[in-house]
Coordinates of C-alpha atoms in Angstrom, one line a residue:
X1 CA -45.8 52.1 37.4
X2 CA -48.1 54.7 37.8
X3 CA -50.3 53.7 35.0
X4 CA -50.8 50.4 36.4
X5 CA -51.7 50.9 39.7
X6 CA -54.3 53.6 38.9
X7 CA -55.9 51.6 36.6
X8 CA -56.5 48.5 38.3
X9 CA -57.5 51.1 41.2
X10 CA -60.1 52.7 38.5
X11 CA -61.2 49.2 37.7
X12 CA -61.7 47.9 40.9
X13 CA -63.7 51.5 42.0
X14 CA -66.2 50.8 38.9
X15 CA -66.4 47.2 40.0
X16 CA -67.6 48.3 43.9
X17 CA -70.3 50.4 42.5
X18 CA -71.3 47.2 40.0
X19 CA -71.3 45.2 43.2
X20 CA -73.4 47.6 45.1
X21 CA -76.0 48.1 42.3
X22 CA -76.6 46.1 40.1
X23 CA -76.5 43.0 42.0
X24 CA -79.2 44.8 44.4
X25 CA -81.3 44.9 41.1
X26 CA -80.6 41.7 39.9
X27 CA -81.5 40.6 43.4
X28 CA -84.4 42.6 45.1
X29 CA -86.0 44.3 41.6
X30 CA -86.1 42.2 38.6
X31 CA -83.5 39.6 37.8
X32 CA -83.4 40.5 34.3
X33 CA -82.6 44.3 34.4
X34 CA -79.5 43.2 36.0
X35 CA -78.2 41.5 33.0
X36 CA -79.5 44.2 31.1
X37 CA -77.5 47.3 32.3
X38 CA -74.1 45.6 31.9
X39 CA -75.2 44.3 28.1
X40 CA -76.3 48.5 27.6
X41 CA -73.3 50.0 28.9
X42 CA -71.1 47.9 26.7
X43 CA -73.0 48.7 24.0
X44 CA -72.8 52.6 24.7
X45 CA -69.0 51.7 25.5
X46 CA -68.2 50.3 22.1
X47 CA -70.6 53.3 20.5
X48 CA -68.6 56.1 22.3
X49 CA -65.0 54.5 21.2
X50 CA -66.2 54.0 17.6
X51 CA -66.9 57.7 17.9
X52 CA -63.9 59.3 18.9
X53 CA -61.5 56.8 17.1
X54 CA -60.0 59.4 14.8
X55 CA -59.3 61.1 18.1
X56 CA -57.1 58.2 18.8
X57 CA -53.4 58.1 19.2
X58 CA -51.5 55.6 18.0
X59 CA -47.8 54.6 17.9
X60 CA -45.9 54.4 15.0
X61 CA -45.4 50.8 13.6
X62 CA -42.6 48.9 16.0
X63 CA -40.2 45.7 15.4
X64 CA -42.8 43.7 17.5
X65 CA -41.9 39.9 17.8
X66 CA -45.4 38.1 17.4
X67 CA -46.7 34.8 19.2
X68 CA -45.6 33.0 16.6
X69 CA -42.4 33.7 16.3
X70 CA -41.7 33.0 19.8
X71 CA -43.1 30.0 19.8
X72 CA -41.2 29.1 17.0
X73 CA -37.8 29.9 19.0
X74 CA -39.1 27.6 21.1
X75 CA -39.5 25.0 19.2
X76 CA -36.5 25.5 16.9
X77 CA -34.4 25.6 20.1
X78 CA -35.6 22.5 21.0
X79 CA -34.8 20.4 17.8
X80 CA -31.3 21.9 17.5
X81 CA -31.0 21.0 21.0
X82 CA -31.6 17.4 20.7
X83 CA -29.7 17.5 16.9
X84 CA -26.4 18.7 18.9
X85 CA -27.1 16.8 21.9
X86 CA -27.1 14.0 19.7
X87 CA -24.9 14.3 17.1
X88 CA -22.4 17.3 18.1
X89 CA -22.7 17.5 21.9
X90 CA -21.4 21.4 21.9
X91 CA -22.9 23.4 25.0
X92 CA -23.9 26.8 24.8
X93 CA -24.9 29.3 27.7
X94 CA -29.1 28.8 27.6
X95 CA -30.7 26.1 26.1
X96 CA -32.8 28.7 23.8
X97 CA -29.6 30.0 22.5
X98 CA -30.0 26.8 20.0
X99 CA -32.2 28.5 17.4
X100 CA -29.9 31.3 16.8
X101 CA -28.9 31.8 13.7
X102 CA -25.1 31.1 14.4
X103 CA -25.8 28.4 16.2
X104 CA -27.5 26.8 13.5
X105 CA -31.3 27.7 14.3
X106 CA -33.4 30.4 12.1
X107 CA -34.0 33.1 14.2
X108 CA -31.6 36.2 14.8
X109 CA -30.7 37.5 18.1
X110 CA -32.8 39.6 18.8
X111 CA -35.8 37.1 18.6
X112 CA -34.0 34.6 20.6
X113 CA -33.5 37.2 23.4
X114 CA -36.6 38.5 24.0
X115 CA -38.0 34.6 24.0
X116 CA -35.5 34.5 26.8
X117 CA -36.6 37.2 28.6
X118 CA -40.2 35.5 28.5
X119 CA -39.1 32.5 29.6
X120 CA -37.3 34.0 32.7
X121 CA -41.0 35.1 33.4
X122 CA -43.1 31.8 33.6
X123 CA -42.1 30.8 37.0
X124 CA -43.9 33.7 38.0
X125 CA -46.6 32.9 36.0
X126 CA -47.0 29.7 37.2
X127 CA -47.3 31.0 40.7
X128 CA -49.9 33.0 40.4
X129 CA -52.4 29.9 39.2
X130 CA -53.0 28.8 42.7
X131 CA -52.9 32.3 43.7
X132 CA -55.8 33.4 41.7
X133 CA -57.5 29.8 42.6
X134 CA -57.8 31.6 45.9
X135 CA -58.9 34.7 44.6
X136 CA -61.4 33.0 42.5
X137 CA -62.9 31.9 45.9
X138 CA -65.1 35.0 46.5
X139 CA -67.7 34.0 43.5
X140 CA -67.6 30.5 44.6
X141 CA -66.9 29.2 48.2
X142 CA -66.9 33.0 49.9
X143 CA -71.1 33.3 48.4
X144 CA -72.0 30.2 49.3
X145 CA -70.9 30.8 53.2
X146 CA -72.3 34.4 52.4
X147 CA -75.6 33.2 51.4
X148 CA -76.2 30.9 54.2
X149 CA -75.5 33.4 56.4
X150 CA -78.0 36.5 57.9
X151 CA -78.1 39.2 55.5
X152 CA -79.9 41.6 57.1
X153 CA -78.8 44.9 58.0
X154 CA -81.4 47.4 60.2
X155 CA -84.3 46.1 58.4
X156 CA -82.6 45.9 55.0
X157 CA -81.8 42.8 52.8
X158 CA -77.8 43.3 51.5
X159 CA -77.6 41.6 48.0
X160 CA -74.7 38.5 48.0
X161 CA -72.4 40.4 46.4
X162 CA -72.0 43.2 48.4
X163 CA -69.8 41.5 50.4
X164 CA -67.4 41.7 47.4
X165 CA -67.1 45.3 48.2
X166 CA -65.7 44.9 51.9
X167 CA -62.5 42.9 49.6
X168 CA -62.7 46.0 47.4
X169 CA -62.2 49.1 49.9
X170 CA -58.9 48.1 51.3
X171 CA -57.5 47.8 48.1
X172 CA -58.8 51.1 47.2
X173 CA -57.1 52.7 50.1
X174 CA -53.5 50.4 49.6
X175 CA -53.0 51.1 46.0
X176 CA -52.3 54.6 46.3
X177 CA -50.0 54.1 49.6
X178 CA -48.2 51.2 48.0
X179 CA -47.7 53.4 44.7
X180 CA -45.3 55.1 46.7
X181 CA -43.6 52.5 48.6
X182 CA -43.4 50.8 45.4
X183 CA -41.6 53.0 43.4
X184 CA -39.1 52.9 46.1
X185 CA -39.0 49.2 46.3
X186 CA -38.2 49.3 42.6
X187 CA -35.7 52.3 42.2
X188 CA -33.7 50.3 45.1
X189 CA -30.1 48.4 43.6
X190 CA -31.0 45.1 45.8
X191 CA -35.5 44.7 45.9
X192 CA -37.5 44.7 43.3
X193 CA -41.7 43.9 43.4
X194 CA -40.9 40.5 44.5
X195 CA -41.3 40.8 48.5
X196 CA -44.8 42.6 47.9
X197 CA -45.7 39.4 45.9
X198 CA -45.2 36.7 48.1
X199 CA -46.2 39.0 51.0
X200 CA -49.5 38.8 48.9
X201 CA -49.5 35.0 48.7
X202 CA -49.3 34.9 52.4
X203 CA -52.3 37.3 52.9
X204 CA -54.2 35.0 50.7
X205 CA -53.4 32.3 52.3
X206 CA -54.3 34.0 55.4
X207 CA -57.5 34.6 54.1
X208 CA -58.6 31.0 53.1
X209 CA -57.4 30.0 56.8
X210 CA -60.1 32.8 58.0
X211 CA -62.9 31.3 55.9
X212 CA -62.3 27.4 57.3
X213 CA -62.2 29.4 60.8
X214 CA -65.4 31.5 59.9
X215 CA -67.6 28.6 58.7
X216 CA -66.9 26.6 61.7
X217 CA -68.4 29.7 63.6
X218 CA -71.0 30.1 61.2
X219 CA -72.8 26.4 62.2
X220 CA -73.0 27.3 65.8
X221 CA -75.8 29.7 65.4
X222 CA -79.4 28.6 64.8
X223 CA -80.6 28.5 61.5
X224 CA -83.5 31.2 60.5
X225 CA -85.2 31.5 57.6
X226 CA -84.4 34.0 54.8
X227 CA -85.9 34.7 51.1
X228 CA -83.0 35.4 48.4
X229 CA -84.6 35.9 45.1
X230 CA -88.4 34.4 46.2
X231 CA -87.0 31.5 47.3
X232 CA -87.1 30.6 50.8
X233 CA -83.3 29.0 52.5
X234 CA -82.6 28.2 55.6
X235 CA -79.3 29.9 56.5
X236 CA -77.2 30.8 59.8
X237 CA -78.1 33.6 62.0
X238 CA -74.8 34.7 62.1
X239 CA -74.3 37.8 60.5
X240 CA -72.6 38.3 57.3
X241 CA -70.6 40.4 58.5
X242 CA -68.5 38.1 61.0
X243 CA -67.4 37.0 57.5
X244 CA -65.1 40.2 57.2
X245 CA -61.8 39.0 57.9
X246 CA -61.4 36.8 54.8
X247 CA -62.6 39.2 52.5
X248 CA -60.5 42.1 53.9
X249 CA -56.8 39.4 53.4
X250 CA -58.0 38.6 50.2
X251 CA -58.7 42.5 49.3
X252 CA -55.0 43.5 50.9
X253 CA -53.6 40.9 48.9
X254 CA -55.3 42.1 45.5
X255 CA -53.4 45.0 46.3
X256 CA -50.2 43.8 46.9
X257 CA -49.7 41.1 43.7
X258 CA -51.9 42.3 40.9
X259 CA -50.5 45.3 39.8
X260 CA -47.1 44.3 40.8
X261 CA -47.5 41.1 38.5
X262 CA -48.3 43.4 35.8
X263 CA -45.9 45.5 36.1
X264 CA -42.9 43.1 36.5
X265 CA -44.8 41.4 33.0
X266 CA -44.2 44.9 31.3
X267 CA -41.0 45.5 32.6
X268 CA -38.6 42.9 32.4
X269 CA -38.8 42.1 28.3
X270 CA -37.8 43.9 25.8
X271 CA -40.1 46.9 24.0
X272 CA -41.3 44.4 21.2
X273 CA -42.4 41.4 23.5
X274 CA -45.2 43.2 25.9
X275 CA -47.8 42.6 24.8
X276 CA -46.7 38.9 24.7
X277 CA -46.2 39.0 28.3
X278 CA -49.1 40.4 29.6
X279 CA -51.0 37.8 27.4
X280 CA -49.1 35.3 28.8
X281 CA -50.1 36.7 32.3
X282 CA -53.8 36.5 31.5
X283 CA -53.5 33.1 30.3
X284 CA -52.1 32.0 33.7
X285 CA -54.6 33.9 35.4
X286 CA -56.9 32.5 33.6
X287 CA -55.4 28.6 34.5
X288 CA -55.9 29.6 38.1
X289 CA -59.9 29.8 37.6
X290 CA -59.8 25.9 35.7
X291 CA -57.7 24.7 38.3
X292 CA -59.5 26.2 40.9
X293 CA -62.7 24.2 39.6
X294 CA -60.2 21.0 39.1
X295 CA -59.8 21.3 42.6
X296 CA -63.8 21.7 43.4
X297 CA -64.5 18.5 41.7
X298 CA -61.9 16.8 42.5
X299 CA -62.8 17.4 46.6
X300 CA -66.2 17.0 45.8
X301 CA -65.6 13.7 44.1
X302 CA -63.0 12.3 46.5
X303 CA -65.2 13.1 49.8
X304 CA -69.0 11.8 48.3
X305 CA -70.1 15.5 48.5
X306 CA -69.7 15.9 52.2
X307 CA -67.1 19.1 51.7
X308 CA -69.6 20.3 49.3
X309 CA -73.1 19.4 50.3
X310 CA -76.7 20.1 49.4
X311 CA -77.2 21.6 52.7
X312 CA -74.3 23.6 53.4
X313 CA -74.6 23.6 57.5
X314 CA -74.0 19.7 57.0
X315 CA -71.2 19.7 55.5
X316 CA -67.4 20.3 55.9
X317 CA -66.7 23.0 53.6
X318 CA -64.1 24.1 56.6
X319 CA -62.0 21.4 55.6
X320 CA -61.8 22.5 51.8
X321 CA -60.6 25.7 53.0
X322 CA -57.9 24.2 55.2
X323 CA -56.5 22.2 52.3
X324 CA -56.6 25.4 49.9
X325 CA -54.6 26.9 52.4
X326 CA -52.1 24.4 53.0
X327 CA -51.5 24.4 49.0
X328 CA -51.2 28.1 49.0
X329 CA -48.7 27.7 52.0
X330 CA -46.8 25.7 49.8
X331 CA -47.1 27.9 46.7
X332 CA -46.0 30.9 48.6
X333 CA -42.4 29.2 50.2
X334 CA -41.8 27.6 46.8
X335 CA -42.2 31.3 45.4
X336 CA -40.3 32.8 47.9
X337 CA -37.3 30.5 47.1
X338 CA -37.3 32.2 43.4
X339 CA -38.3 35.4 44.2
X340 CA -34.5 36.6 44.3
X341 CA -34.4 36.1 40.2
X342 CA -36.7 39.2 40.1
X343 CA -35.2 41.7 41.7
X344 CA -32.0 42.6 39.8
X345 CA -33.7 41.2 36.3
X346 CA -35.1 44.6 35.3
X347 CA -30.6 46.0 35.1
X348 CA -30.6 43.0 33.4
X349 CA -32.7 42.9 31.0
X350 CA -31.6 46.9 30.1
X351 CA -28.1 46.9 30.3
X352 CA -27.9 42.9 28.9
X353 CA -30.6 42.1 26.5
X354 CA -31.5 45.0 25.4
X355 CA -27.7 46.2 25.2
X356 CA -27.0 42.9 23.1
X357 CA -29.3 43.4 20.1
X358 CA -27.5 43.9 17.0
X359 CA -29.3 46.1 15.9
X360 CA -28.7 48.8 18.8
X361 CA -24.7 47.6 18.7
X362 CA -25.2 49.4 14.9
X363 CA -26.8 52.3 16.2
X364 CA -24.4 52.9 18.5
X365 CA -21.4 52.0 16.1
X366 CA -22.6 54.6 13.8
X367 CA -23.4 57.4 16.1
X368 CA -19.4 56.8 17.1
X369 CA -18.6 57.3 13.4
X370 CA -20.8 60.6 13.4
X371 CA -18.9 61.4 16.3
X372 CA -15.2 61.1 15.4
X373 CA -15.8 62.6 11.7
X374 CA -17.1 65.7 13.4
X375 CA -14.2 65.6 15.7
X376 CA -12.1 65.7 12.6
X377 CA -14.2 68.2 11.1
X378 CA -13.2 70.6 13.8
X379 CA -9.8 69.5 14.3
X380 CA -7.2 72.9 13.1
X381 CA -4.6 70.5 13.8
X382 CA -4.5 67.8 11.4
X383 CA -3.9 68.7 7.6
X384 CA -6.2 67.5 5.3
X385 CA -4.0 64.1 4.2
X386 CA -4.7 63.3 7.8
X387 CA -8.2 63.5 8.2
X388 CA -8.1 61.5 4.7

């Protein structure tokens, strides 16, 4: 638990001072350097782990269960499915339970269980598309109402993406604080990381609703003239920072579903499937940024351009936000509806997967054995015949 909050704190700390700096370079020095300074410090990254790597320490070899094999489970579960459906009609407890061996499939148990255990995960991942469609809004829709808005501060041009950081710094203050409150939540027989998720959703719903609010401000003030990058746009005089709020929801509710998306992902499947799950969880993520532009084009298409216009102070970008809103409404009650399956699931998946493997059944069969033959060993009572 710890681990993954103080890393995605770490990660989002490096990222403020990226925001800060290098986009002022890329911005107000030369546009060039700025792609160079991210291109050296990989480089000196990958140098300095090259390095050290017989300094490294890595885990002895485990019974991992690969991509492959789970999507075979899957697939194998759904042949003998529609095989018994068909022919034998003989029902068994989960529909994956099919490509067990004993049930005819060719995978054992263990296999079969920790593809369960996945599968119990992607409704959550499915949530978190449109949830990270909103996210995805700070490079897109967030900059273009920041960029048509005043950036100057006391005499001094902020780059575009500084505004990133204002998301940034309540994050870096909640991550500690919900550390603890989260390792409450999660010790607790009855709450798990659910409720900090959907309370999440909601503050990134929140946030959306703040920009359509915010850009309808930001067209009643007069437009100026500003340069960005020697070229001359004429924005609002609004400041920037009336654009706060939205950033600030969307930064509280970073803090609140990331890390306990990640977690959840690590937790609730066996040892061996891990690293599928987090994968998995990227891949989502990762959906959330293609569906976000689905959506873009879509709205653009559907409305001639006028939600997404040439001129952004004649537009109705407002109304874009108002409709991603009203789908991450809807995301966030139809997550809350299955948010109870995640709060019990991690006793579950330790005293009933886990406890089911074959495999550990052996284990423990044989430290029994170990333990009665010592009993015997020490027993003055029984005469040898009897311990025979």
């Amino acid at each position: 638990m710890s681990v993954c909050s103080r890393f995605h704190w770490l990660v989002n700390l490096n990222s403020a001072v990226v925001f800060v700096s290098i986009s002022y370079i890329q911005q107000s020095v030369a546009r060039n350097l700025g792609f160079l300074i991210p291109f050296v410090s990989g480089l000196m990254a990958m140098i300095t782990i090259h390095m050290v790597r017989g300094e490294m320490i890595y885990k002895p070899k485990r019974c991992n269960i690969s991509l492959l094999t789970t999507f075979g489970v899957i697939l194998s579960a759904l042949k003998m499915r529609c095989v018994r459906q068909r022919y034998l009609g003989t029902a068994v407890p989960s529909w994956l339970d099919h490509a067990k061996e004993h049930h005819g499939g060719h995978y054992s148990e263990t296999q079969v269980e920790g593809t369960k255990s996945l599968a119990r995960l992607f409704p959550l991942f499915t949530f978190q598309i449109l949830y990270r469609t909103c996210i995805m809004q700070i490079p897109s829709g967030y900059y273009l109402q920041t960029m048509n808005s005043n950036l100057h501060f006391g005499g001094f041009l902020l780059p575009v993406a500084a505004m990133n950081v204002i998301s940034i710094v309540p994050l870096l203050i909640l991550v500690p604080i919900l550390e603890c409150i989260n390792s409450w939540l999660f010790s607790s027989k009855d709450t798990g990381h659910s409720p900090t998720i959907y309370i999440g959703h909601l503050s990134a719903a929140l946030s959306v609703v703040a920009a359509g609010f915010s850009e309808m401000h930001r067209k009643r003030f007069p437009q100026v003239e500003q340069t960005l990058s020697e070229e001359l746009f004429l924005v609002s005089s609004m400041p920037c920072f009336h654009l706060a709020p939205q950033y600030i929801l969307l930064g509280v509710a970073e803090a609140l579903v990331t890390p306990s998306c990640s977690l959840l992902s690590f937790w609730l499947v066996p040892a061996g499937m891990r690293g599928i799950s987090m994968h998995f969880l990227a891949l989502f993520n990762g959906a959330g940024c293609f569906v976000g532009a689905l959506i873009v084009q879509t709205a653009h298409a559907g409305t001639q351009g006028s939600w997404f216009p040439h001129l952004l102070h004649e537009g109705k970008l407002e109304r874009f936000f108002f409709f991603l809103a009203s789908l991450m409404m809807v995301n966030t009650l139809g997550f809350w509806a299955i948010a109870h399956r995640y709060n019990n699931l991690h006793e579950d998946c330790t005293n009933g997967i886990r406890g089911s493997f074959p495999g550990e059944k052996l284990l423990k069969h044989e430290k029994a054995i170990k333990h009665y033959s010592s009993v015997l060993e020490r027993s003055p009572i029984l005469s040898p015949v009897e311990k025979t």
